[in-house]
mmCIF file of C-alpha atoms in Angstrom:
data_model
loop_
_atom_site.group_PDB
_atom_site.id
_atom_site.type_symbol
_atom_site.label_atom_id
_atom_site.label_comp_id
_atom_site.label_asym_id
_atom_site.label_seq_id
_atom_site.Cartn_x
_atom_site.Cartn_y
_atom_site.Cartn_z
ATOM 1 C CA MET A 1 -39.871 -39.540 5.754
ATOM 2 C CA PRO A 2 -39.230 -39.696 9.751
ATOM 3 C CA ALA A 3 -38.174 -36.545 11.831
ATOM 4 C CA PRO A 4 -34.451 -36.499 12.551
ATOM 5 C CA SER A 5 -33.257 -38.062 16.035
ATOM 6 C CA LEU A 6 -32.911 -34.805 18.026
ATOM 7 C CA HIS A 7 -29.795 -37.410 19.440
ATOM 8 C CA ALA A 8 -28.274 -38.321 16.140
ATOM 9 C CA PRO A 9 -24.740 -37.721 15.498
ATOM 10 C CA VAL A 10 -23.256 -34.591 13.464
ATOM 11 C CA PRO A 11 -22.424 -35.518 10.432
ATOM 12 C CA ASP A 12 -18.782 -35.069 9.586
ATOM 13 C CA SER A 13 -17.629 -32.339 7.732
ATOM 14 C CA SER A 14 -14.565 -30.824 6.461
ATOM 15 C CA PRO A 15 -12.429 -28.480 8.581
ATOM 16 C CA ARG A 16 -13.003 -24.688 8.092
ATOM 17 C CA ARG A 17 -10.333 -22.965 5.982
ATOM 18 C CA ARG A 18 -10.483 -19.733 7.637
ATOM 19 C CA ARG A 19 -12.125 -18.371 11.038
ATOM 20 C CA VAL A 20 -14.913 -16.239 10.359
ATOM 21 C CA ALA A 21 -15.821 -13.054 12.372
ATOM 22 C CA VAL A 22 -18.804 -10.491 13.277
ATOM 23 C CA VAL A 23 -16.545 -7.309 12.820
ATOM 24 C CA GLY A 24 -19.304 -4.865 12.445
ATOM 25 C CA VAL A 25 -22.952 -4.266 14.021
ATOM 26 C CA ALA A 26 -25.296 -1.243 14.201
ATOM 27 C CA LEU A 27 -28.707 -0.215 14.381
ATOM 28 C CA ALA A 28 -30.767 2.002 12.112
ATOM 29 C CA ASP A 29 -33.190 4.070 14.098
ATOM 30 C CA CYS A 30 -35.769 2.247 15.655
ATOM 31 C CA GLY A 31 -38.843 2.477 17.621
ATOM 32 C CA ARG A 32 -41.510 5.095 16.088
ATOM 33 C CA VAL A 33 -39.569 6.226 12.923
ATOM 34 C CA ASP A 34 -42.405 7.959 10.929
ATOM 35 C CA GLU A 35 -40.546 9.668 8.390
ATOM 36 C CA ALA A 36 -38.151 6.915 7.149
ATOM 37 C CA THR A 37 -38.729 4.084 4.187
ATOM 38 C CA PRO A 38 -37.524 0.877 4.919
ATOM 39 C CA PHE A 39 -34.941 1.220 2.208
ATOM 40 C CA GLN A 40 -33.680 4.305 3.879
ATOM 41 C CA LEU A 41 -33.698 2.390 7.333
ATOM 42 C CA HIS A 42 -31.527 -0.652 5.199
ATOM 43 C CA ALA A 43 -28.993 2.228 4.049
ATOM 44 C CA GLN A 44 -28.686 3.651 7.782
ATOM 45 C CA ALA A 45 -28.010 0.429 9.513
ATOM 46 C CA ALA A 46 -25.699 -0.288 6.460
ATOM 47 C CA ARG A 47 -23.474 2.436 6.739
ATOM 48 C CA ARG A 48 -23.294 2.282 10.563
ATOM 49 C CA ALA A 49 -22.328 -1.061 10.522
ATOM 50 C CA LEU A 50 -19.431 -0.499 8.245
ATOM 51 C CA ALA A 51 -18.328 2.508 10.354
ATOM 52 C CA ASP A 52 -18.388 0.462 13.462
ATOM 53 C CA SER A 53 -16.271 -1.699 11.363
ATOM 54 C CA GLY A 54 -13.580 0.409 10.313
ATOM 55 C CA LEU A 55 -13.244 -1.665 7.191
ATOM 56 C CA PRO A 56 -13.959 0.195 3.561
ATOM 57 C CA ARG A 57 -17.217 -0.437 1.682
ATOM 58 C CA GLY A 58 -15.350 -2.070 -1.114
ATOM 59 C CA VAL A 59 -14.522 -5.467 0.883
ATOM 60 C CA VAL A 60 -18.158 -6.393 1.126
ATOM 61 C CA ASP A 61 -18.640 -8.804 -1.846
ATOM 62 C CA GLY A 62 -21.817 -10.441 -0.250
ATOM 63 C CA VAL A 63 -25.506 -9.009 0.713
ATOM 64 C CA ALA A 64 -28.014 -11.393 2.757
ATOM 65 C CA SER A 65 -31.413 -9.626 2.747
ATOM 66 C CA ALA A 66 -34.942 -10.786 3.344
ATOM 67 C CA GLY A 67 -38.328 -9.085 4.143
ATOM 68 C CA LEU A 68 -38.502 -6.548 1.301
ATOM 69 C CA GLY A 69 -40.333 -7.090 -2.161
ATOM 70 C CA ILE A 70 -39.453 -10.502 -3.904
ATOM 71 C CA LEU A 71 -36.071 -9.610 -4.988
ATOM 72 C CA ALA A 72 -34.753 -8.334 -1.658
ATOM 73 C CA PRO A 73 -31.030 -8.463 -1.716
ATOM 74 C CA VAL A 74 -31.177 -7.680 -5.317
ATOM 75 C CA GLU A 75 -33.268 -4.397 -4.518
ATOM 76 C CA VAL A 76 -31.099 -3.422 -1.346
ATOM 77 C CA SER A 77 -27.704 -3.843 -2.959
ATOM 78 C CA GLU A 78 -28.608 -1.890 -5.700
ATOM 79 C CA TYR A 79 -29.955 1.013 -3.091
ATOM 80 C CA LEU A 80 -26.680 0.479 -1.438
ATOM 81 C CA GLY A 81 -24.679 0.814 -4.591
ATOM 82 C CA LEU A 82 -23.471 -2.696 -4.375
ATOM 83 C CA ARG A 83 -22.427 -5.392 -6.535
ATOM 84 C CA PRO A 84 -21.900 -8.628 -4.749
ATOM 85 C CA SER A 85 -20.764 -11.916 -6.128
ATOM 86 C CA TRP A 86 -22.648 -14.025 -2.925
ATOM 87 C CA THR A 87 -25.876 -13.542 -1.951
ATOM 88 C CA ASP A 88 -28.646 -15.281 0.409
ATOM 89 C CA SER A 89 -32.258 -14.421 0.501
ATOM 90 C CA THR A 90 -33.259 -17.448 2.635
ATOM 91 C CA SER A 91 -36.626 -16.521 4.418
ATOM 92 C CA VAL A 92 -37.731 -18.766 7.365
ATOM 93 C CA GLY A 93 -39.254 -16.143 9.430
ATOM 94 C CA GLY A 94 -37.820 -14.913 12.726
ATOM 95 C CA SER A 95 -34.757 -17.260 12.347
ATOM 96 C CA THR A 96 -34.111 -15.916 8.859
ATOM 97 C CA TRP A 97 -30.884 -13.924 10.003
ATOM 98 C CA GLU A 98 -29.590 -16.562 11.987
ATOM 99 C CA VAL A 99 -29.782 -19.253 9.212
ATOM 100 C CA MET A 100 -28.179 -16.545 6.938
ATOM 101 C CA ALA A 101 -25.819 -15.646 9.380
ATOM 102 C CA ALA A 102 -24.616 -19.201 9.262
ATOM 103 C CA HIS A 103 -24.606 -19.579 5.498
ATOM 104 C CA ALA A 104 -22.492 -16.557 5.386
ATOM 105 C CA ALA A 105 -20.253 -18.197 7.626
ATOM 106 C CA ASP A 106 -19.701 -21.068 5.580
ATOM 107 C CA ALA A 107 -19.525 -19.225 2.027
ATOM 108 C CA ILE A 108 -16.717 -16.820 3.721
ATOM 109 C CA ALA A 109 -14.935 -19.818 5.416
ATOM 110 C CA ALA A 110 -14.834 -21.526 2.210
ATOM 111 C CA GLY A 111 -13.428 -18.667 0.334
ATOM 112 C CA HIS A 112 -16.449 -18.104 -1.588
ATOM 113 C CA ALA A 113 -16.757 -14.472 -0.036
ATOM 114 C CA GLU A 114 -14.567 -12.205 1.822
ATOM 115 C CA ALA A 115 -16.960 -10.063 3.661
ATOM 116 C CA VAL A 116 -21.089 -10.434 4.093
ATOM 117 C CA LEU A 117 -23.403 -7.644 4.980
ATOM 118 C CA LEU A 118 -26.948 -8.781 6.420
ATOM 119 C CA VAL A 119 -28.842 -6.086 6.478
ATOM 120 C CA TYR A 120 -32.932 -5.650 7.587
ATOM 121 C CA GLY A 121 -35.188 -2.483 7.654
ATOM 122 C CA SER A 122 -38.894 -2.413 8.334
ATOM 123 C CA THR A 123 -41.313 0.130 8.719
ATOM 124 C CA ALA A 124 -44.193 -2.306 9.851
ATOM 125 C CA ARG A 125 -45.465 -0.058 12.639
ATOM 126 C CA ALA A 126 -45.610 3.673 10.672
ATOM 127 C CA ASP A 127 -47.078 1.649 7.694
ATOM 128 C CA LEU A 128 -49.836 0.210 9.945
ATOM 129 C CA LYS A 129 -50.544 3.719 11.446
ATOM 130 C CA ALA A 130 -50.321 5.331 8.105
ATOM 131 C CA ARG A 131 -52.852 2.606 6.752
ATOM 132 C CA ARG A 132 -50.835 1.537 4.141
ATOM 133 C CA ARG A 133 -51.085 -2.178 5.460
ATOM 134 C CA THR A 134 -52.972 -3.750 7.796
ATOM 135 C CA ALA A 135 -52.365 -6.173 10.423
ATOM 136 C CA GLY A 136 -51.034 -9.482 9.723
ATOM 137 C CA ILE A 137 -52.940 -11.847 11.876
ATOM 138 C CA ALA A 138 -52.058 -14.814 9.423
ATOM 139 C CA LEU A 139 -49.231 -15.698 7.051
ATOM 140 C CA GLY A 140 -51.700 -16.733 4.070
ATOM 141 C CA ALA A 141 -54.340 -19.699 3.105
ATOM 142 C CA ARG A 142 -52.856 -21.289 0.382
ATOM 143 C CA GLY A 143 -50.895 -24.503 0.360
ATOM 144 C CA PRO A 144 -51.182 -26.799 3.358
ATOM 145 C CA GLN A 145 -52.510 -23.328 5.123
ATOM 146 C CA GLN A 146 -56.053 -23.756 3.694
ATOM 147 C CA PHE A 147 -56.534 -26.785 6.142
ATOM 148 C CA GLU A 148 -56.243 -24.288 9.299
ATOM 149 C CA ALA A 149 -56.699 -20.760 8.075
ATOM 150 C CA PRO A 150 -60.485 -21.122 7.824
ATOM 151 C CA TYR A 151 -60.860 -21.723 11.299
ATOM 152 C CA GLY A 152 -59.469 -18.889 12.402
ATOM 153 C CA HIS A 153 -56.002 -20.341 13.040
ATOM 154 C CA THR A 154 -53.995 -17.212 13.261
ATOM 155 C CA LEU A 155 -49.991 -17.047 14.391
ATOM 156 C CA ILE A 156 -50.982 -15.977 17.745
ATOM 157 C CA SER A 157 -53.829 -18.572 18.110
ATOM 158 C CA LYS A 158 -51.085 -21.250 17.397
ATOM 159 C CA TYR A 159 -48.429 -19.954 19.959
ATOM 160 C CA ALA A 160 -51.194 -19.801 22.585
ATOM 161 C CA MET A 161 -52.093 -23.506 21.892
ATOM 162 C CA ALA A 162 -49.038 -24.595 22.400
ATOM 163 C CA ALA A 163 -48.623 -22.672 25.451
ATOM 164 C CA ARG A 164 -51.799 -24.038 26.650
ATOM 165 C CA ARG A 165 -50.117 -27.552 26.116
ATOM 166 C CA HIS A 166 -47.136 -26.723 28.175
ATOM 167 C CA MET A 167 -49.153 -25.636 30.888
ATOM 168 C CA HIS A 168 -51.467 -28.728 30.800
ATOM 169 C CA GLU A 169 -48.285 -31.272 30.775
ATOM 170 C CA TYR A 170 -46.161 -29.537 33.339
ATOM 171 C CA GLY A 171 -48.171 -26.988 35.466
ATOM 172 C CA THR A 172 -46.587 -23.890 33.981
ATOM 173 C CA THR A 173 -48.688 -21.174 35.103
ATOM 174 C CA LEU A 174 -49.398 -17.970 33.588
ATOM 175 C CA GLU A 175 -47.625 -15.695 36.263
ATOM 176 C CA GLN A 176 -44.607 -17.950 35.179
ATOM 177 C CA LEU A 177 -44.938 -16.710 31.617
ATOM 178 C CA ALA A 178 -45.666 -13.037 32.491
ATOM 179 C CA GLY A 179 -42.348 -13.420 34.416
ATOM 180 C CA VAL A 180 -40.497 -13.158 30.838
ATOM 181 C CA ALA A 181 -42.249 -9.908 29.967
ATOM 182 C CA VAL A 182 -41.327 -8.712 33.461
ATOM 183 C CA GLN A 183 -37.636 -9.383 33.434
ATOM 184 C CA ALA A 184 -37.587 -8.393 29.561
ATOM 185 C CA ARG A 185 -39.142 -4.714 30.468
ATOM 186 C CA ALA A 186 -36.406 -4.962 33.507
ATOM 187 C CA ASN A 187 -33.602 -4.901 31.105
ATOM 188 C CA ALA A 188 -35.051 -2.320 28.539
ATOM 189 C CA ALA A 189 -35.118 0.158 31.655
ATOM 190 C CA ALA A 190 -31.199 0.613 31.099
ATOM 191 C CA ASN A 191 -31.435 0.597 27.108
ATOM 192 C CA PRO A 192 -32.003 4.074 25.749
ATOM 193 C CA ASP A 193 -33.058 2.723 22.490
ATOM 194 C CA ALA A 194 -35.888 0.575 24.015
ATOM 195 C CA MET A 195 -39.303 1.377 23.126
ATOM 196 C CA TYR A 196 -40.944 1.062 26.503
ATOM 197 C CA ARG A 197 -38.905 0.765 29.871
ATOM 198 C CA THR A 198 -41.512 1.617 32.286
ATOM 199 C CA PRO A 199 -41.183 -1.265 35.171
ATOM 200 C CA LEU A 200 -43.832 -3.840 34.757
ATOM 201 C CA THR A 201 -45.399 -6.371 37.117
ATOM 202 C CA VAL A 202 -46.615 -9.791 36.785
ATOM 203 C CA ASP A 203 -49.790 -8.304 38.023
ATOM 204 C CA GLU A 204 -50.351 -6.004 34.762
ATOM 205 C CA VAL A 205 -48.984 -8.524 32.700
ATOM 206 C CA LEU A 206 -52.174 -10.786 33.843
ATOM 207 C CA ALA A 207 -54.283 -7.590 33.728
ATOM 208 C CA GLY A 208 -53.729 -6.819 30.220
ATOM 209 C CA PRO A 209 -56.564 -7.323 27.557
ATOM 210 C CA GLU A 210 -56.604 -11.041 26.131
ATOM 211 C CA ILE A 211 -55.541 -11.332 22.598
ATOM 212 C CA ALA A 212 -55.291 -15.051 22.498
ATOM 213 C CA SER A 213 -55.957 -17.537 25.409
ATOM 214 C CA PRO A 214 -53.891 -17.719 27.412
ATOM 215 C CA PHE A 215 -52.171 -14.760 25.951
ATOM 216 C CA THR A 216 -52.937 -11.057 27.296
ATOM 217 C CA LYS A 217 -51.319 -7.957 25.002
ATOM 218 C CA LEU A 218 -48.270 -7.906 27.314
ATOM 219 C CA HIS A 219 -47.140 -11.562 26.347
ATOM 220 C CA CYS A 220 -47.078 -10.817 23.063
ATOM 221 C CA CYS A 221 -44.086 -8.703 21.215
ATOM 222 C CA ILE A 222 -44.528 -4.961 20.386
ATOM 223 C CA ARG A 223 -44.993 -3.654 16.612
ATOM 224 C CA SER A 224 -42.352 -1.093 15.984
ATOM 225 C CA ASP A 225 -39.735 0.230 13.460
ATOM 226 C CA GLY A 226 -36.319 -0.439 13.027
ATOM 227 C CA GLY A 227 -33.607 -1.772 11.167
ATOM 228 C CA CYS A 228 -30.012 -3.129 11.790
ATOM 229 C CA ALA A 229 -26.808 -4.706 9.987
ATOM 230 C CA VAL A 230 -24.127 -7.174 10.651
ATOM 231 C CA LEU A 231 -20.839 -7.451 9.168
ATOM 232 C CA LEU A 232 -19.234 -10.552 8.621
ATOM 233 C CA ALA A 233 -15.623 -11.000 7.442
ATOM 234 C CA ALA A 234 -12.814 -13.545 7.179
ATOM 235 C CA GLU A 235 -9.964 -13.789 9.685
ATOM 236 C CA GLU A 236 -7.597 -11.723 7.533
ATOM 237 C CA TYR A 237 -9.528 -8.520 7.923
ATOM 238 C CA VAL A 238 -9.843 -8.673 11.758
ATOM 239 C CA PRO A 239 -6.546 -6.576 12.449
ATOM 240 C CA ASP A 240 -7.857 -3.651 10.296
ATOM 241 C CA THR A 241 -11.276 -3.784 12.247
ATOM 242 C CA LEU A 242 -12.002 -1.164 15.003
ATOM 243 C CA HIS A 243 -12.958 -3.720 17.545
ATOM 244 C CA ASP A 244 -12.085 -7.108 19.336
ATOM 245 C CA PRO A 245 -13.572 -9.773 16.732
ATOM 246 C CA VAL A 246 -16.424 -11.792 17.952
ATOM 247 C CA TRP A 247 -16.099 -15.281 16.233
ATOM 248 C CA ILE A 248 -18.932 -17.456 14.825
ATOM 249 C CA LEU A 249 -17.897 -20.699 16.852
ATOM 250 C CA GLY A 250 -20.729 -22.940 16.200
ATOM 251 C CA THR A 251 -24.221 -23.144 14.327
ATOM 252 C CA GLY A 252 -27.248 -25.226 13.696
ATOM 253 C CA GLU A 253 -30.664 -25.337 11.756
ATOM 254 C CA HIS A 254 -33.600 -27.248 11.873
ATOM 255 C CA LEU A 255 -37.057 -27.143 10.397
ATOM 256 C CA SER A 256 -39.982 -28.834 12.244
ATOM 257 C CA HIS A 257 -43.149 -28.285 10.642
ATOM 258 C CA ASN A 258 -45.943 -26.242 9.123
ATOM 259 C CA LEU A 259 -49.525 -27.621 10.013
ATOM 260 C CA MET A 260 -50.037 -27.716 13.680
ATOM 261 C CA SER A 261 -51.079 -31.144 12.962
ATOM 262 C CA GLU A 262 -47.568 -32.287 11.857
ATOM 263 C CA TRP A 263 -45.822 -31.135 15.066
ATOM 264 C CA GLU A 264 -45.627 -33.903 17.326
ATOM 265 C CA ASP A 265 -44.909 -32.305 20.524
ATOM 266 C CA PHE A 266 -46.357 -28.713 20.901
ATOM 267 C CA THR A 267 -43.765 -28.571 24.353
ATOM 268 C CA VAL A 268 -40.759 -29.176 22.369
ATOM 269 C CA SER A 269 -39.433 -26.551 19.937
ATOM 270 C CA PRO A 270 -36.958 -27.167 16.734
ATOM 271 C CA ALA A 271 -34.197 -25.347 19.322
ATOM 272 C CA ALA A 272 -33.684 -28.842 20.578
ATOM 273 C CA VAL A 273 -31.965 -29.750 17.106
ATOM 274 C CA SER A 274 -30.691 -26.407 16.164
ATOM 275 C CA GLY A 275 -29.091 -26.043 19.882
ATOM 276 C CA ARG A 276 -27.550 -29.130 19.829
ATOM 277 C CA LEU A 277 -26.029 -29.003 16.810
ATOM 278 C CA ALA A 278 -24.663 -25.518 17.406
ATOM 279 C CA TYR A 279 -23.065 -26.644 20.515
ATOM 280 C CA GLN A 280 -21.478 -29.529 19.194
ATOM 281 C CA ARG A 281 -20.311 -27.646 16.386
ATOM 282 C CA ALA A 282 -18.669 -24.882 19.016
ATOM 283 C CA GLY A 283 -17.401 -27.425 21.154
ATOM 284 C CA VAL A 284 -19.207 -26.261 24.312
ATOM 285 C CA THR A 285 -22.585 -27.082 26.511
ATOM 286 C CA ALA A 286 -24.875 -24.828 27.979
ATOM 287 C CA ASP A 287 -23.162 -24.814 31.186
ATOM 288 C CA ASP A 288 -20.438 -22.389 29.077
ATOM 289 C CA ILE A 289 -22.932 -19.758 27.624
ATOM 290 C CA ASP A 290 -22.705 -16.432 29.830
ATOM 291 C CA LEU A 291 -25.666 -14.788 27.968
ATOM 292 C CA ALA A 292 -28.634 -15.887 25.594
ATOM 293 C CA GLU A 293 -30.435 -13.678 23.215
ATOM 294 C CA ILE A 294 -33.772 -15.719 22.424
ATOM 295 C CA TYR A 295 -36.693 -14.817 20.083
ATOM 296 C CA ASP A 296 -39.716 -13.618 22.153
ATOM 297 C CA ALA A 297 -42.255 -12.815 19.921
ATOM 298 C CA PHE A 298 -44.367 -14.467 22.679
ATOM 299 C CA THR A 299 -43.669 -15.159 26.347
ATOM 300 C CA TYR A 300 -44.228 -18.738 25.531
ATOM 301 C CA MET A 301 -41.009 -18.977 22.978
ATOM 302 C CA PRO A 302 -38.171 -18.135 25.254
ATOM 303 C CA LEU A 303 -39.506 -20.636 28.241
ATOM 304 C CA VAL A 304 -39.622 -23.442 25.985
ATOM 305 C CA ALA A 305 -36.314 -22.620 24.081
ATOM 306 C CA LEU A 306 -34.479 -22.312 27.253
ATOM 307 C CA GLU A 307 -35.662 -25.861 27.759
ATOM 308 C CA ASP A 308 -34.557 -27.211 24.696
ATOM 309 C CA LEU A 309 -31.479 -25.345 24.549
ATOM 310 C CA GLY A 310 -30.137 -27.054 27.942
ATOM 311 C CA PHE A 311 -30.525 -24.464 30.311
ATOM 312 C CA CYS A 312 -33.108 -26.046 32.230
ATOM 313 C CA ALA A 313 -35.095 -29.638 32.255
ATOM 314 C CA LYS A 314 -37.824 -30.315 30.196
ATOM 315 C CA GLY A 315 -41.073 -28.986 32.224
ATOM 316 C CA ASP A 316 -39.133 -26.868 34.407
ATOM 317 C CA GLY A 317 -39.157 -23.773 32.185
ATOM 318 C CA GLY A 318 -41.977 -22.130 34.118
ATOM 319 C CA PRO A 319 -39.938 -22.173 37.477
ATOM 320 C CA PHE A 320 -36.610 -20.891 35.476
ATOM 321 C CA VAL A 321 -38.329 -17.688 34.237
ATOM 322 C CA ASP A 322 -40.176 -16.971 37.142
ATOM 323 C CA ALA A 323 -39.821 -13.150 37.952
ATOM 324 C CA LYS A 324 -39.231 -14.009 41.416
ATOM 325 C CA ALA A 325 -35.923 -16.033 40.436
ATOM 326 C CA GLY A 326 -34.692 -13.096 38.339
ATOM 327 C CA ARG A 327 -32.688 -15.572 36.370
ATOM 328 C CA LEU A 328 -33.087 -13.524 33.118
ATOM 329 C CA LEU A 329 -32.138 -10.266 34.582
ATOM 330 C CA ARG A 330 -28.746 -8.757 33.272
ATOM 331 C CA ASP A 331 -27.467 -9.808 36.591
ATOM 332 C CA GLY A 332 -29.265 -13.175 36.891
ATOM 333 C CA GLU A 333 -27.964 -16.527 36.598
ATOM 334 C CA LEU A 334 -28.588 -16.223 32.691
ATOM 335 C CA PRO A 335 -29.085 -12.924 31.359
ATOM 336 C CA MET A 336 -31.405 -13.242 28.529
ATOM 337 C CA ASN A 337 -32.745 -10.346 25.877
ATOM 338 C CA THR A 338 -30.334 -8.184 27.529
ATOM 339 C CA ASP A 339 -31.542 -5.326 25.384
ATOM 340 C CA GLY A 340 -35.372 -5.485 26.457
ATOM 341 C CA GLY A 341 -36.355 -8.004 23.738
ATOM 342 C CA GLY A 342 -39.266 -8.195 21.256
ATOM 343 C CA LEU A 343 -41.140 -7.872 24.032
ATOM 344 C CA SER A 344 -40.071 -4.515 24.833
ATOM 345 C CA ALA A 345 -37.214 -2.972 23.031
ATOM 346 C CA CYS A 346 -38.311 -3.537 19.200
ATOM 347 C CA HIS A 347 -40.040 -5.890 17.006
ATOM 348 C CA PRO A 348 -40.195 -4.446 13.275
ATOM 349 C CA GLY A 349 -40.765 -7.817 11.943
ATOM 350 C CA MET A 350 -37.959 -10.645 11.349
ATOM 351 C CA ARG A 351 -36.169 -9.624 14.745
ATOM 352 C CA GLY A 352 -33.233 -12.499 14.672
ATOM 353 C CA LEU A 353 -30.552 -9.753 13.125
ATOM 354 C CA PHE A 354 -30.950 -7.578 16.632
ATOM 355 C CA LEU A 355 -30.283 -10.950 18.436
ATOM 356 C CA ILE A 356 -26.825 -10.977 16.786
ATOM 357 C CA VAL A 357 -26.239 -7.423 17.243
ATOM 358 C CA GLU A 358 -26.872 -7.255 21.012
ATOM 359 C CA ALA A 359 -24.913 -10.413 21.580
ATOM 360 C CA VAL A 360 -22.075 -8.929 19.705
ATOM 361 C CA ARG A 361 -22.386 -5.479 21.849
ATOM 362 C CA GLN A 362 -22.198 -7.402 25.068
ATOM 363 C CA LEU A 363 -19.158 -9.624 24.254
ATOM 364 C CA ARG A 364 -17.329 -6.551 23.204
ATOM 365 C CA GLY A 365 -17.971 -4.828 26.071
ATOM 366 C CA ASP A 366 -19.610 -1.994 24.457
ATOM 367 C CA TYR A 367 -21.686 -1.267 27.408
ATOM 368 C CA ALA A 368 -18.708 -1.344 29.890
ATOM 369 C CA ALA A 369 -19.014 2.426 31.010
ATOM 370 C CA ALA A 370 -22.780 1.644 31.779
ATOM 371 C CA THR A 371 -22.171 -0.794 34.069
ATOM 372 C CA ASP A 372 -26.348 -1.255 34.641
ATOM 373 C CA ARG A 373 -26.444 -2.382 31.101
ATOM 374 C CA GLN A 374 -23.115 -4.480 30.698
ATOM 375 C CA VAL A 375 -23.227 -8.118 31.522
ATOM 376 C CA TRP A 376 -20.427 -9.315 33.502
ATOM 377 C CA ARG A 377 -19.095 -12.827 34.318
ATOM 378 C CA MET A 378 -19.019 -12.039 38.193
ATOM 379 C CA ARG A 379 -22.294 -14.097 38.851
ATOM 380 C CA ARG A 380 -20.037 -17.028 38.317
ATOM 381 C CA LYS A 381 -18.891 -18.894 41.402
ATOM 382 C CA ASN A 382 -15.040 -17.825 42.328
ATOM 383 C CA ALA A 383 -14.930 -15.728 39.195
ATOM 384 C CA ALA A 384 -13.740 -12.127 38.800
ATOM 385 C CA ARG A 385 -15.681 -9.487 37.242
ATOM 386 C CA SER A 386 -14.737 -9.761 33.504
ATOM 387 C CA LEU A 387 -16.592 -9.608 30.009
ATOM 388 C CA PRO A 388 -18.717 -12.500 28.892
ATOM 389 C CA GLN A 389 -17.047 -14.860 26.901
ATOM 390 C CA LEU A 390 -19.550 -16.969 24.823
ATOM 391 C CA ALA A 391 -23.193 -15.953 23.933
ATOM 392 C CA LEU A 392 -26.095 -18.083 22.230
ATOM 393 C CA VAL A 393 -28.339 -16.802 19.926
ATOM 394 C CA SER A 394 -31.264 -18.339 19.025
ATOM 395 C CA GLY A 395 -34.218 -17.512 16.461
ATOM 396 C CA THR A 396 -37.100 -19.048 15.776
ATOM 397 C CA GLY A 397 -39.385 -18.461 12.853
ATOM 398 C CA GLY A 398 -43.089 -19.145 11.763
ATOM 399 C CA TRP A 399 -45.075 -20.813 14.772
ATOM 400 C CA PHE A 400 -42.310 -22.814 15.965
ATOM 401 C CA CYS A 401 -41.756 -23.874 12.257
ATOM 402 C CA SER A 402 -37.905 -23.214 12.041
ATOM 403 C CA SER A 403 -34.773 -22.521 14.422
ATOM 404 C CA ALA A 404 -31.591 -21.431 13.808
ATOM 405 C CA THR A 405 -28.673 -21.413 16.831
ATOM 406 C CA MET A 406 -25.111 -19.709 17.048
ATOM 407 C CA VAL A 407 -22.533 -19.500 19.711
ATOM 408 C CA LEU A 408 -20.502 -16.589 19.137
ATOM 409 C CA GLY A 409 -17.555 -15.960 21.527
ATOM 410 C CA ARG A 410 -14.497 -13.582 21.980
ATOM 411 C CA GLY A 411 -10.729 -14.493 21.539
#
């Protein structure tokens, strides 16, 4: 079956009956969490998200979860004392949470649910330190993967191969890739919850031990513990919440490939499709976006996603993310991963839900009292300083196997 055209029109669909808002967000303890179980982090995040919303637990009739056991939403719901009538356990790697948020928004809009809790918790770092698990360098060797796994084709090496192709095609440099990590660390400096906050230089990134050419250690995400939760609700509940709502304006999803041999172009990510769908459904363009939260397990991921999401032309990702330009800083041209991202803040596994939490907090102005952490729209020409209006969230799963993109907005 041929791959869908990047320029194909979005199919017509019936209008949603209800608007859907993110009404509560929260982090569980993150970073180094040696004494908690994943279930405890789920519960901690869920309680905090409900408290953040101001809504009673009884309104929650939907639960979405993944990454914990083979019956994740069942086990998590039981642990939280919930009996949902709507659920989702979609698992497509790092983009899982954006996919589930889109599905939950559709369900709420159609009247199939009233309020859906997305919740995640992981002790990936603590389990490794305590030798309860080993480092996962590959995702299995069955099915199609049997043709690649015997050759040591790990997840990291797949991203590294793709990065090398971009370097070959467009002259992207290691220094430019390092700029993603440097700017992520600069953003993390203002985040007290970030795992690493010490300033970083391009030279320090390049001097680190090589993990998979061309990636050194600091081109790769950190390993942490942590959890978070997001509560979505129908517009009828918004008047009873504690914060201004952040609305889900448009979403898009796309699956690209599994085997590297089936990936037609290593320099084009599935965000090229999911982003286009999200923009069209939200009625906006990349030029309208005030900040972006983009999955960054490796420095190449946001570089190519920025191109595919329309923030720069194909092949211009290297100069766009160059540390000297500072475009990705909180006060830059396009603030990106404003909490420090997976490269500096936290990465306990499938990090996509953390992207939504940070985007919502920025749009609500939660950091307005800490001006070094809040994104302001004063960077726009002739614009007075004000809170951002639109945020883009884009998750990536596998080795660019999947992408899900969301446009979130105030008002």
